[in-house]
Amino acid sequence: MRDTAGYAKVRRTAAAALIGAALTAGTAGCGAGTQNKATPSASQSHSHGQTQSPGGPPGPPGPPVEQLKAFALAPGDKAGPYEATEPLLDEPMSELYEAKPEACGPLTSLGKAGHTAQAYAKTGVPGEWQAVGTDILLRSYKDGGSTAAMKALAEAGRQCAGGYTEDRALAEGKVLKVEPVKAPALGDEALAYRIVVQDVKDKDISLYKYLTVIRSGPVTLSFRSDAIDTKDFGGVPAEVVTAQWEKFAKAPGAAS
């Protein structure tokens, strides 16, 4: 039987060690389980700045990093049965991964499609090792970068449906399959994927991850959920998506 708790500890320790080494060197979907709530987009309720349409002029840059941090769920914020916590690491582990082929990179990190600023918050249910954990990453773009990032993600979803390889800190991870799933009716556009991953220790075991990305003007809100369990948990928790979206959409000064 797989030592899932031990595996989680090793994975967290390895990522933390890698980040520490980088600092020393001076460097760095909403699926079936996610509510598809017909909430007006942020661009309908207030302007987040204009993005570049194909062939159109570039728009103004999105909000700076300090504003993005204010838009993200803060430690203690509730999302149904979930509660936002201090992030274990400065950035999700996936931000440290590279994809092979490179075109699949946006599925591992939307940062691989380029970004100008980011804020990060992690939500989860402390003390329950089988609970779903979700990394939330807000990014702000300029010159139509948010639209380009979504286009790169959509293309990666098509090209990498049959799987790809993640180059991780201590091992290579095999993604077996990438499937589009129903995205929430939020923002200007949204994409969601179910990602099936081969366990690094037992190749007969498949694990599940879900990725949902919502674009609102020059800002993207990325939700990446997984669980240290072999059960398919069905998607990014709807409560987490709703709580983060509502805080973002209603935040004072959110308009660029």
PDB file of C-alpha atoms in Angstrom:
ATOM      1  CA  MET A   1       0.000   0.000   0.000  1.00  0.00           C
ATOM      2  CA  ARG A   2       1.287   3.419  -0.941  1.00  0.00           C
ATOM      3  CA  ASP A   3       2.645   5.618   1.848  1.00  0.00           C
ATOM      4  CA  THR A   4       0.739   8.724   0.751  1.00  0.00           C
ATOM      5  CA  ALA A   5       1.485  10.769   3.852  1.00  0.00           C
ATOM      6  CA  GLY A   6       5.187  10.008   3.547  1.00  0.00           C
ATOM      7  CA  TYR A   7       5.098  10.834  -0.143  1.00  0.00           C
ATOM      8  CA  ALA A   8       3.515  14.203   0.555  1.00  0.00           C
ATOM      9  CA  LYS A   9       6.200  15.001   3.135  1.00  0.00           C
ATOM     10  CA  VAL A  10       8.996  14.080   0.727  1.00  0.00           C
ATOM     11  CA  ARG A  11       7.422  16.149  -2.047  1.00  0.00           C
ATOM     12  CA  ARG A  12       7.057  19.226   0.154  1.00  0.00           C
ATOM     13  CA  THR A  13      10.589  18.869   1.542  1.00  0.00           C
ATOM     14  CA  ALA A  14      12.109  18.504  -1.909  1.00  0.00           C
ATOM     15  CA  ALA A  15      10.344  21.591  -3.215  1.00  0.00           C
ATOM     16  CA  ALA A  16      11.315  23.650  -0.179  1.00  0.00           C
ATOM     17  CA  ALA A  17      14.950  22.572  -0.539  1.00  0.00           C
ATOM     18  CA  LEU A  18      14.973  23.549  -4.197  1.00  0.00           C
ATOM     19  CA  ILE A  19      13.543  26.995  -3.461  1.00  0.00           C
ATOM     20  CA  GLY A  20      16.100  27.521  -0.701  1.00  0.00           C
ATOM     21  CA  ALA A  21      18.933  26.659  -3.073  1.00  0.00           C
ATOM     22  CA  ALA A  22      17.577  29.050  -5.687  1.00  0.00           C
ATOM     23  CA  LEU A  23      17.358  31.879  -3.167  1.00  0.00           C
ATOM     24  CA  THR A  24      20.923  31.215  -2.006  1.00  0.00           C
ATOM     25  CA  ALA A  25      22.062  31.469  -5.600  1.00  0.00           C
ATOM     26  CA  GLY A  26      20.119  34.715  -5.982  1.00  0.00           C
ATOM     27  CA  THR A  27      17.342  33.405  -8.286  1.00  0.00           C
ATOM     28  CA  ALA A  28      13.340  32.243  -8.972  1.00  0.00           C
ATOM     29  CA  GLY A  29     -10.678  22.935 -13.925  1.00  0.00           C
ATOM     30  CA  CYS A  30     -13.728  23.549 -12.670  1.00  0.00           C
ATOM     31  CA  GLY A  31     -14.936  20.063 -13.398  1.00  0.00           C
ATOM     32  CA  ALA A  32     -17.989  18.121 -12.310  1.00  0.00           C
ATOM     33  CA  GLY A  33     -17.350  19.156  -8.728  1.00  0.00           C
ATOM     34  CA  THR A  34     -17.211  22.865  -9.523  1.00  0.00           C
ATOM     35  CA  GLN A  35     -20.244  25.089  -9.568  1.00  0.00           C
ATOM     36  CA  ASN A  36     -20.992  26.652 -12.952  1.00  0.00           C
ATOM     37  CA  LYS A  37     -22.660  29.744 -11.529  1.00  0.00           C
ATOM     38  CA  ALA A  38     -23.907  32.364 -13.956  1.00  0.00           C
ATOM     39  CA  THR A  39     -22.347  35.335 -12.209  1.00  0.00           C
ATOM     40  CA  PRO A  40     -21.743  38.515 -14.245  1.00  0.00           C
ATOM     41  CA  SER A  41     -18.143  38.914 -15.343  1.00  0.00           C
ATOM     42  CA  ALA A  42     -15.912  41.511 -13.768  1.00  0.00           C
ATOM     43  CA  SER A  43     -15.782  43.301 -17.093  1.00  0.00           C
ATOM     44  CA  GLN A  44     -19.564  43.662 -16.892  1.00  0.00           C
ATOM     45  CA  SER A  45     -19.605  44.926 -13.309  1.00  0.00           C
ATOM     46  CA  HIS A  46     -16.559  47.172 -13.559  1.00  0.00           C
ATOM     47  CA  SER A  47     -13.610  47.663 -15.875  1.00  0.00           C
ATOM     48  CA  HIS A  48     -10.303  45.864 -15.184  1.00  0.00           C
ATOM     49  CA  GLY A  49      -8.661  47.599 -18.140  1.00  0.00           C
ATOM     50  CA  GLN A  50      -8.769  46.717 -21.808  1.00  0.00           C
ATOM     51  CA  THR A  51      -7.015  43.764 -23.338  1.00  0.00           C
ATOM     52  CA  GLN A  52      -5.688  43.450 -26.819  1.00  0.00           C
ATOM     53  CA  SER A  53      -7.977  41.743 -29.273  1.00  0.00           C
ATOM     54  CA  PRO A  54      -6.466  40.081 -32.341  1.00  0.00           C
ATOM     55  CA  GLY A  55      -5.183  42.897 -34.502  1.00  0.00           C
ATOM     56  CA  GLY A  56      -6.223  45.556 -31.962  1.00  0.00           C
ATOM     57  CA  PRO A  57      -4.104  48.069 -30.047  1.00  0.00           C
ATOM     58  CA  PRO A  58      -2.570  47.090 -26.699  1.00  0.00           C
ATOM     59  CA  GLY A  59      -4.469  48.120 -23.593  1.00  0.00           C
ATOM     60  CA  PRO A  60      -3.157  49.543 -20.323  1.00  0.00           C
ATOM     61  CA  PRO A  61      -1.376  47.212 -17.893  1.00  0.00           C
ATOM     62  CA  GLY A  62      -3.355  45.376 -15.237  1.00  0.00           C
ATOM     63  CA  PRO A  63      -3.166  46.072 -11.504  1.00  0.00           C
ATOM     64  CA  PRO A  64       0.271  45.877  -9.839  1.00  0.00           C
ATOM     65  CA  VAL A  65       1.345  43.051  -7.561  1.00  0.00           C
ATOM     66  CA  GLU A  66       0.324  44.751  -4.308  1.00  0.00           C
ATOM     67  CA  GLN A  67      -3.230  45.128  -5.577  1.00  0.00           C
ATOM     68  CA  LEU A  68      -3.281  41.524  -6.704  1.00  0.00           C
ATOM     69  CA  LYS A  69      -2.317  40.418  -3.206  1.00  0.00           C
ATOM     70  CA  ALA A  70      -5.272  42.394  -1.851  1.00  0.00           C
ATOM     71  CA  PHE A  71      -7.580  40.675  -4.358  1.00  0.00           C
ATOM     72  CA  ALA A  72      -6.467  37.149  -3.346  1.00  0.00           C
ATOM     73  CA  LEU A  73      -8.071  35.184  -0.523  1.00  0.00           C
ATOM     74  CA  ALA A  74      -6.246  35.976   2.712  1.00  0.00           C
ATOM     75  CA  PRO A  75      -5.397  33.528   5.520  1.00  0.00           C
ATOM     76  CA  GLY A  76      -8.586  32.899   7.482  1.00  0.00           C
ATOM     77  CA  ASP A  77     -10.968  33.732   4.619  1.00  0.00           C
ATOM     78  CA  LYS A  78     -13.686  31.100   4.373  1.00  0.00           C
ATOM     79  CA  ALA A  79     -14.695  29.227   1.220  1.00  0.00           C
ATOM     80  CA  GLY A  80     -17.480  26.901   2.314  1.00  0.00           C
ATOM     81  CA  PRO A  81     -15.803  24.131   4.356  1.00  0.00           C
ATOM     82  CA  TYR A  82     -12.375  25.377   3.240  1.00  0.00           C
ATOM     83  CA  GLU A  83     -10.245  28.099   4.765  1.00  0.00           C
ATOM     84  CA  ALA A  84      -7.425  30.009   3.120  1.00  0.00           C
ATOM     85  CA  THR A  85      -4.083  29.471   4.824  1.00  0.00           C
ATOM     86  CA  GLU A  86      -0.582  30.877   4.660  1.00  0.00           C
ATOM     87  CA  PRO A  87       1.130  29.286   1.637  1.00  0.00           C
ATOM     88  CA  LEU A  88       3.561  26.509   2.489  1.00  0.00           C
ATOM     89  CA  LEU A  89       5.937  27.825  -0.168  1.00  0.00           C
ATOM     90  CA  ASP A  90       6.380  31.203  -1.830  1.00  0.00           C
ATOM     91  CA  GLU A  91       4.947  29.759  -5.025  1.00  0.00           C
ATOM     92  CA  PRO A  92       3.294  26.509  -6.095  1.00  0.00           C
ATOM     93  CA  MET A  93       5.653  23.613  -6.752  1.00  0.00           C
ATOM     94  CA  SER A  94       4.435  23.450 -10.337  1.00  0.00           C
ATOM     95  CA  GLU A  95       6.031  26.856 -10.938  1.00  0.00           C
ATOM     96  CA  LEU A  96       9.399  25.109 -10.594  1.00  0.00           C
ATOM     97  CA  TYR A  97       8.609  22.442 -13.185  1.00  0.00           C
ATOM     98  CA  GLU A  98       9.422  22.425 -16.873  1.00  0.00           C
ATOM     99  CA  ALA A  99       7.358  20.562 -19.445  1.00  0.00           C
ATOM    100  CA  LYS A 100       8.469  18.332 -22.283  1.00  0.00           C
ATOM    101  CA  PRO A 101       7.500  19.192 -24.961  1.00  0.00           C
ATOM    102  CA  GLU A 102       7.754  22.874 -24.094  1.00  0.00           C
ATOM    103  CA  ALA A 103       4.377  23.639 -25.701  1.00  0.00           C
ATOM    104  CA  CYS A 104       2.725  21.843 -22.764  1.00  0.00           C
ATOM    105  CA  GLY A 105       4.244  24.300 -20.275  1.00  0.00           C
ATOM    106  CA  PRO A 106       1.101  26.395 -19.687  1.00  0.00           C
ATOM    107  CA  LEU A 107      -0.657  23.317 -18.261  1.00  0.00           C
ATOM    108  CA  THR A 108       2.074  23.038 -15.629  1.00  0.00           C
ATOM    109  CA  SER A 109       2.361  26.775 -15.039  1.00  0.00           C
ATOM    110  CA  LEU A 110       0.536  29.616 -16.738  1.00  0.00           C
ATOM    111  CA  GLY A 111       3.715  31.567 -16.038  1.00  0.00           C
ATOM    112  CA  LYS A 112       5.299  29.629 -18.885  1.00  0.00           C
ATOM    113  CA  ALA A 113       3.045  31.681 -21.163  1.00  0.00           C
ATOM    114  CA  GLY A 114       4.495  34.910 -19.714  1.00  0.00           C
ATOM    115  CA  HIS A 115       3.254  37.270 -16.993  1.00  0.00           C
ATOM    116  CA  THR A 116       4.108  40.651 -15.532  1.00  0.00           C
ATOM    117  CA  ALA A 117       3.060  40.211 -11.899  1.00  0.00           C
ATOM    118  CA  GLN A 118       1.588  37.593  -9.628  1.00  0.00           C
ATOM    119  CA  ALA A 119       0.062  37.104  -6.202  1.00  0.00           C
ATOM    120  CA  TYR A 120      -0.313  33.723  -4.582  1.00  0.00           C
ATOM    121  CA  ALA A 121      -2.571  32.187  -1.956  1.00  0.00           C
ATOM    122  CA  LYS A 122      -3.173  28.560  -1.030  1.00  0.00           C
ATOM    123  CA  THR A 123      -6.379  27.082   0.338  1.00  0.00           C
ATOM    124  CA  GLY A 124      -6.896  23.701   1.939  1.00  0.00           C
ATOM    125  CA  VAL A 125      -8.316  21.826   4.904  1.00  0.00           C
ATOM    126  CA  PRO A 126      -5.534  21.487   7.488  1.00  0.00           C
ATOM    127  CA  GLY A 127      -5.231  18.207   9.322  1.00  0.00           C
ATOM    128  CA  GLU A 128      -7.039  16.020   6.778  1.00  0.00           C
ATOM    129  CA  TRP A 129      -4.504  14.381   4.501  1.00  0.00           C
ATOM    130  CA  GLN A 130      -7.116  13.243   1.974  1.00  0.00           C
ATOM    131  CA  ALA A 131      -8.652  16.706   1.631  1.00  0.00           C
ATOM    132  CA  VAL A 132      -8.484  18.624  -1.624  1.00  0.00           C
ATOM    133  CA  GLY A 133      -5.875  21.390  -1.629  1.00  0.00           C
ATOM    134  CA  THR A 134      -6.064  24.278  -4.089  1.00  0.00           C
ATOM    135  CA  ASP A 135      -3.346  26.665  -5.198  1.00  0.00           C
ATOM    136  CA  ILE A 136      -4.736  30.025  -6.295  1.00  0.00           C
ATOM    137  CA  LEU A 137      -2.563  32.282  -8.420  1.00  0.00           C
ATOM    138  CA  LEU A 138      -3.571  35.728  -9.660  1.00  0.00           C
ATOM    139  CA  ARG A 139      -1.591  37.249 -12.500  1.00  0.00           C
ATOM    140  CA  SER A 140      -1.708  40.711 -14.041  1.00  0.00           C
ATOM    141  CA  TYR A 141      -0.687  41.353 -17.653  1.00  0.00           C
ATOM    142  CA  LYS A 142      -0.087  44.210 -20.033  1.00  0.00           C
ATOM    143  CA  ASP A 143      -0.431  44.628 -23.798  1.00  0.00           C
ATOM    144  CA  GLY A 144      -2.973  41.859 -24.224  1.00  0.00           C
ATOM    145  CA  GLY A 145      -0.834  39.326 -22.351  1.00  0.00           C
ATOM    146  CA  SER A 146      -3.777  37.777 -20.529  1.00  0.00           C
ATOM    147  CA  THR A 147      -5.525  36.930 -23.801  1.00  0.00           C
ATOM    148  CA  ALA A 148      -2.286  35.498 -25.197  1.00  0.00           C
ATOM    149  CA  ALA A 149      -1.794  33.393 -22.068  1.00  0.00           C
ATOM    150  CA  MET A 150      -5.269  31.904 -22.382  1.00  0.00           C
ATOM    151  CA  LYS A 151      -4.643  31.167 -26.044  1.00  0.00           C
ATOM    152  CA  ALA A 152      -1.392  29.387 -25.124  1.00  0.00           C
ATOM    153  CA  LEU A 153      -3.215  27.366 -22.461  1.00  0.00           C
ATOM    154  CA  ALA A 154      -5.954  26.339 -24.891  1.00  0.00           C
ATOM    155  CA  GLU A 155      -3.352  25.279 -27.443  1.00  0.00           C
ATOM    156  CA  ALA A 156      -1.470  23.278 -24.808  1.00  0.00           C
ATOM    157  CA  GLY A 157      -4.715  21.538 -23.882  1.00  0.00           C
ATOM    158  CA  ARG A 158      -5.146  20.476 -27.494  1.00  0.00           C
ATOM    159  CA  GLN A 159      -1.550  19.512 -28.253  1.00  0.00           C
ATOM    160  CA  CYS A 160      -0.937  17.683 -24.973  1.00  0.00           C
ATOM    161  CA  ALA A 161      -4.197  15.774 -24.609  1.00  0.00           C
ATOM    162  CA  GLY A 162      -2.291  12.513 -24.954  1.00  0.00           C
ATOM    163  CA  GLY A 163       0.112  13.390 -22.131  1.00  0.00           C
ATOM    164  CA  TYR A 164       3.520  14.945 -21.566  1.00  0.00           C
ATOM    165  CA  THR A 165       6.409  14.907 -19.099  1.00  0.00           C
ATOM    166  CA  GLU A 166       7.077  17.265 -16.184  1.00  0.00           C
ATOM    167  CA  ASP A 167      10.727  17.810 -15.284  1.00  0.00           C
ATOM    168  CA  ARG A 168      10.500  18.104 -11.492  1.00  0.00           C
ATOM    169  CA  ALA A 169      13.043  18.747  -8.746  1.00  0.00           C
ATOM    170  CA  LEU A 170      14.082  15.136  -8.064  1.00  0.00           C
ATOM    171  CA  ALA A 171      12.235  13.110 -10.684  1.00  0.00           C
ATOM    172  CA  GLU A 172      10.308  13.209 -13.917  1.00  0.00           C
ATOM    173  CA  GLY A 173       6.536  13.171 -13.633  1.00  0.00           C
ATOM    174  CA  LYS A 174       4.428  11.559 -16.328  1.00  0.00           C
ATOM    175  CA  VAL A 175       1.138  13.204 -17.269  1.00  0.00           C
ATOM    176  CA  LEU A 176      -0.963  10.492 -18.885  1.00  0.00           C
ATOM    177  CA  LYS A 177      -3.914  12.494 -20.152  1.00  0.00           C
ATOM    178  CA  VAL A 178      -5.335  16.022 -20.296  1.00  0.00           C
ATOM    179  CA  GLU A 179      -9.094  16.384 -20.738  1.00  0.00           C
ATOM    180  CA  PRO A 180     -11.149  19.575 -21.051  1.00  0.00           C
ATOM    181  CA  VAL A 181     -13.997  19.787 -18.540  1.00  0.00           C
ATOM    182  CA  LYS A 182     -16.810  22.264 -17.992  1.00  0.00           C
ATOM    183  CA  ALA A 183     -15.472  25.679 -17.003  1.00  0.00           C
ATOM    184  CA  PRO A 184     -17.368  28.174 -14.820  1.00  0.00           C
ATOM    185  CA  ALA A 185     -19.402  30.928 -16.507  1.00  0.00           C
ATOM    186  CA  LEU A 186     -17.249  33.663 -14.968  1.00  0.00           C
ATOM    187  CA  GLY A 187     -15.045  36.442 -16.289  1.00  0.00           C
ATOM    188  CA  ASP A 188     -14.435  37.156 -19.958  1.00  0.00           C
ATOM    189  CA  GLU A 189     -13.394  33.575 -20.668  1.00  0.00           C
ATOM    190  CA  ALA A 190     -12.510  30.440 -18.718  1.00  0.00           C
ATOM    191  CA  LEU A 191     -10.799  27.103 -19.354  1.00  0.00           C
ATOM    192  CA  ALA A 192     -10.785  23.967 -17.202  1.00  0.00           C
ATOM    193  CA  TYR A 193      -8.951  20.636 -17.408  1.00  0.00           C
ATOM    194  CA  ARG A 194      -8.786  17.259 -15.712  1.00  0.00           C
ATOM    195  CA  ILE A 195      -5.171  16.079 -15.629  1.00  0.00           C
ATOM    196  CA  VAL A 196      -4.337  12.414 -14.988  1.00  0.00           C
ATOM    197  CA  VAL A 197      -0.839  11.883 -13.582  1.00  0.00           C
ATOM    198  CA  GLN A 198       1.170   8.705 -13.101  1.00  0.00           C
ATOM    199  CA  ASP A 199       2.403   8.194  -9.537  1.00  0.00           C
ATOM    200  CA  VAL A 200       6.173   8.592  -9.371  1.00  0.00           C
ATOM    201  CA  LYS A 201       6.589   5.567  -7.081  1.00  0.00           C
ATOM    202  CA  ASP A 202       3.969   3.152  -8.380  1.00  0.00           C
ATOM    203  CA  LYS A 203       3.413   3.412 -12.116  1.00  0.00           C
ATOM    204  CA  ASP A 204       0.181   1.413 -11.830  1.00  0.00           C
ATOM    205  CA  ILE A 205      -1.401   4.210  -9.793  1.00  0.00           C
ATOM    206  CA  SER A 206      -2.995   7.275 -11.357  1.00  0.00           C
ATOM    207  CA  LEU A 207      -3.517  10.540  -9.482  1.00  0.00           C
ATOM    208  CA  TYR A 208      -5.801  13.394 -10.441  1.00  0.00           C
ATOM    209  CA  LYS A 209      -5.350  17.122 -10.713  1.00  0.00           C
ATOM    210  CA  TYR A 210      -7.755  19.788 -11.888  1.00  0.00           C
ATOM    211  CA  LEU A 211      -6.895  23.157 -13.390  1.00  0.00           C
ATOM    212  CA  THR A 212      -9.285  26.063 -13.915  1.00  0.00           C
ATOM    213  CA  VAL A 213      -8.243  29.470 -15.248  1.00  0.00           C
ATOM    214  CA  ILE A 214     -10.556  32.491 -15.471  1.00  0.00           C
ATOM    215  CA  ARG A 215      -9.610  35.636 -17.366  1.00  0.00           C
ATOM    216  CA  SER A 216     -11.097  39.009 -16.434  1.00  0.00           C
ATOM    217  CA  GLY A 217      -9.614  41.790 -18.552  1.00  0.00           C
ATOM    218  CA  PRO A 218      -5.844  41.854 -17.964  1.00  0.00           C
ATOM    219  CA  VAL A 219      -6.024  39.513 -14.934  1.00  0.00           C
ATOM    220  CA  THR A 220      -6.087  35.712 -14.779  1.00  0.00           C
ATOM    221  CA  LEU A 221      -7.214  33.701 -11.754  1.00  0.00           C
ATOM    222  CA  SER A 222      -5.747  30.208 -11.756  1.00  0.00           C
ATOM    223  CA  PHE A 223      -6.999  27.358  -9.545  1.00  0.00           C
ATOM    224  CA  ARG A 224      -4.995  24.114  -9.343  1.00  0.00           C
ATOM    225  CA  SER A 225      -6.417  21.362  -7.124  1.00  0.00           C
ATOM    226  CA  ASP A 226      -5.100  17.961  -6.107  1.00  0.00           C
ATOM    227  CA  ALA A 227      -5.273  15.499  -3.237  1.00  0.00           C
ATOM    228  CA  ILE A 228      -2.884  12.921  -1.788  1.00  0.00           C
ATOM    229  CA  ASP A 229      -5.298  10.169  -2.711  1.00  0.00           C
ATOM    230  CA  THR A 230      -6.007   7.917  -5.684  1.00  0.00           C
ATOM    231  CA  LYS A 231      -9.699   8.833  -5.835  1.00  0.00           C
ATOM    232  CA  ASP A 232     -10.892  11.210  -8.529  1.00  0.00           C
ATOM    233  CA  PHE A 233     -12.303  14.078  -6.444  1.00  0.00           C
ATOM    234  CA  GLY A 234     -14.232  15.593  -9.345  1.00  0.00           C
ATOM    235  CA  GLY A 235     -12.863  19.092  -9.777  1.00  0.00           C
ATOM    236  CA  VAL A 236     -11.726  22.333  -8.218  1.00  0.00           C
ATOM    237  CA  PRO A 237     -14.066  22.886  -5.248  1.00  0.00           C
ATOM    238  CA  ALA A 238     -16.892  25.196  -6.314  1.00  0.00           C
ATOM    239  CA  GLU A 239     -16.781  27.000  -2.962  1.00  0.00           C
ATOM    240  CA  VAL A 240     -13.137  27.981  -3.502  1.00  0.00           C
ATOM    241  CA  VAL A 241     -13.758  29.331  -7.004  1.00  0.00           C
ATOM    242  CA  THR A 242     -16.838  31.277  -5.862  1.00  0.00           C
ATOM    243  CA  ALA A 243     -15.152  32.775  -2.791  1.00  0.00           C
ATOM    244  CA  GLN A 244     -12.073  33.896  -4.727  1.00  0.00           C
ATOM    245  CA  TRP A 245     -14.080  35.258  -7.646  1.00  0.00           C
ATOM    246  CA  GLU A 246     -16.421  37.241  -5.416  1.00  0.00           C
ATOM    247  CA  LYS A 247     -13.556  38.784  -3.456  1.00  0.00           C
ATOM    248  CA  PHE A 248     -11.793  39.723  -6.679  1.00  0.00           C
ATOM    249  CA  ALA A 249     -14.882  41.104  -8.422  1.00  0.00           C
ATOM    250  CA  LYS A 250     -15.988  43.187  -5.427  1.00  0.00           C
ATOM    251  CA  ALA A 251     -12.593  44.453  -4.284  1.00  0.00           C
ATOM    252  CA  PRO A 252     -12.345  48.266  -4.021  1.00  0.00           C
ATOM    253  CA  GLY A 253      -9.929  49.652  -6.578  1.00  0.00           C
ATOM    254  CA  ALA A 254     -10.024  46.498  -8.683  1.00  0.00           C
ATOM    255  CA  ALA A 255     -10.589  48.510 -11.824  1.00  0.00           C
ATOM    256  CA  SER A 256      -7.388  49.487 -13.648  1.00  0.00           C
TER     257      SER A 256
END
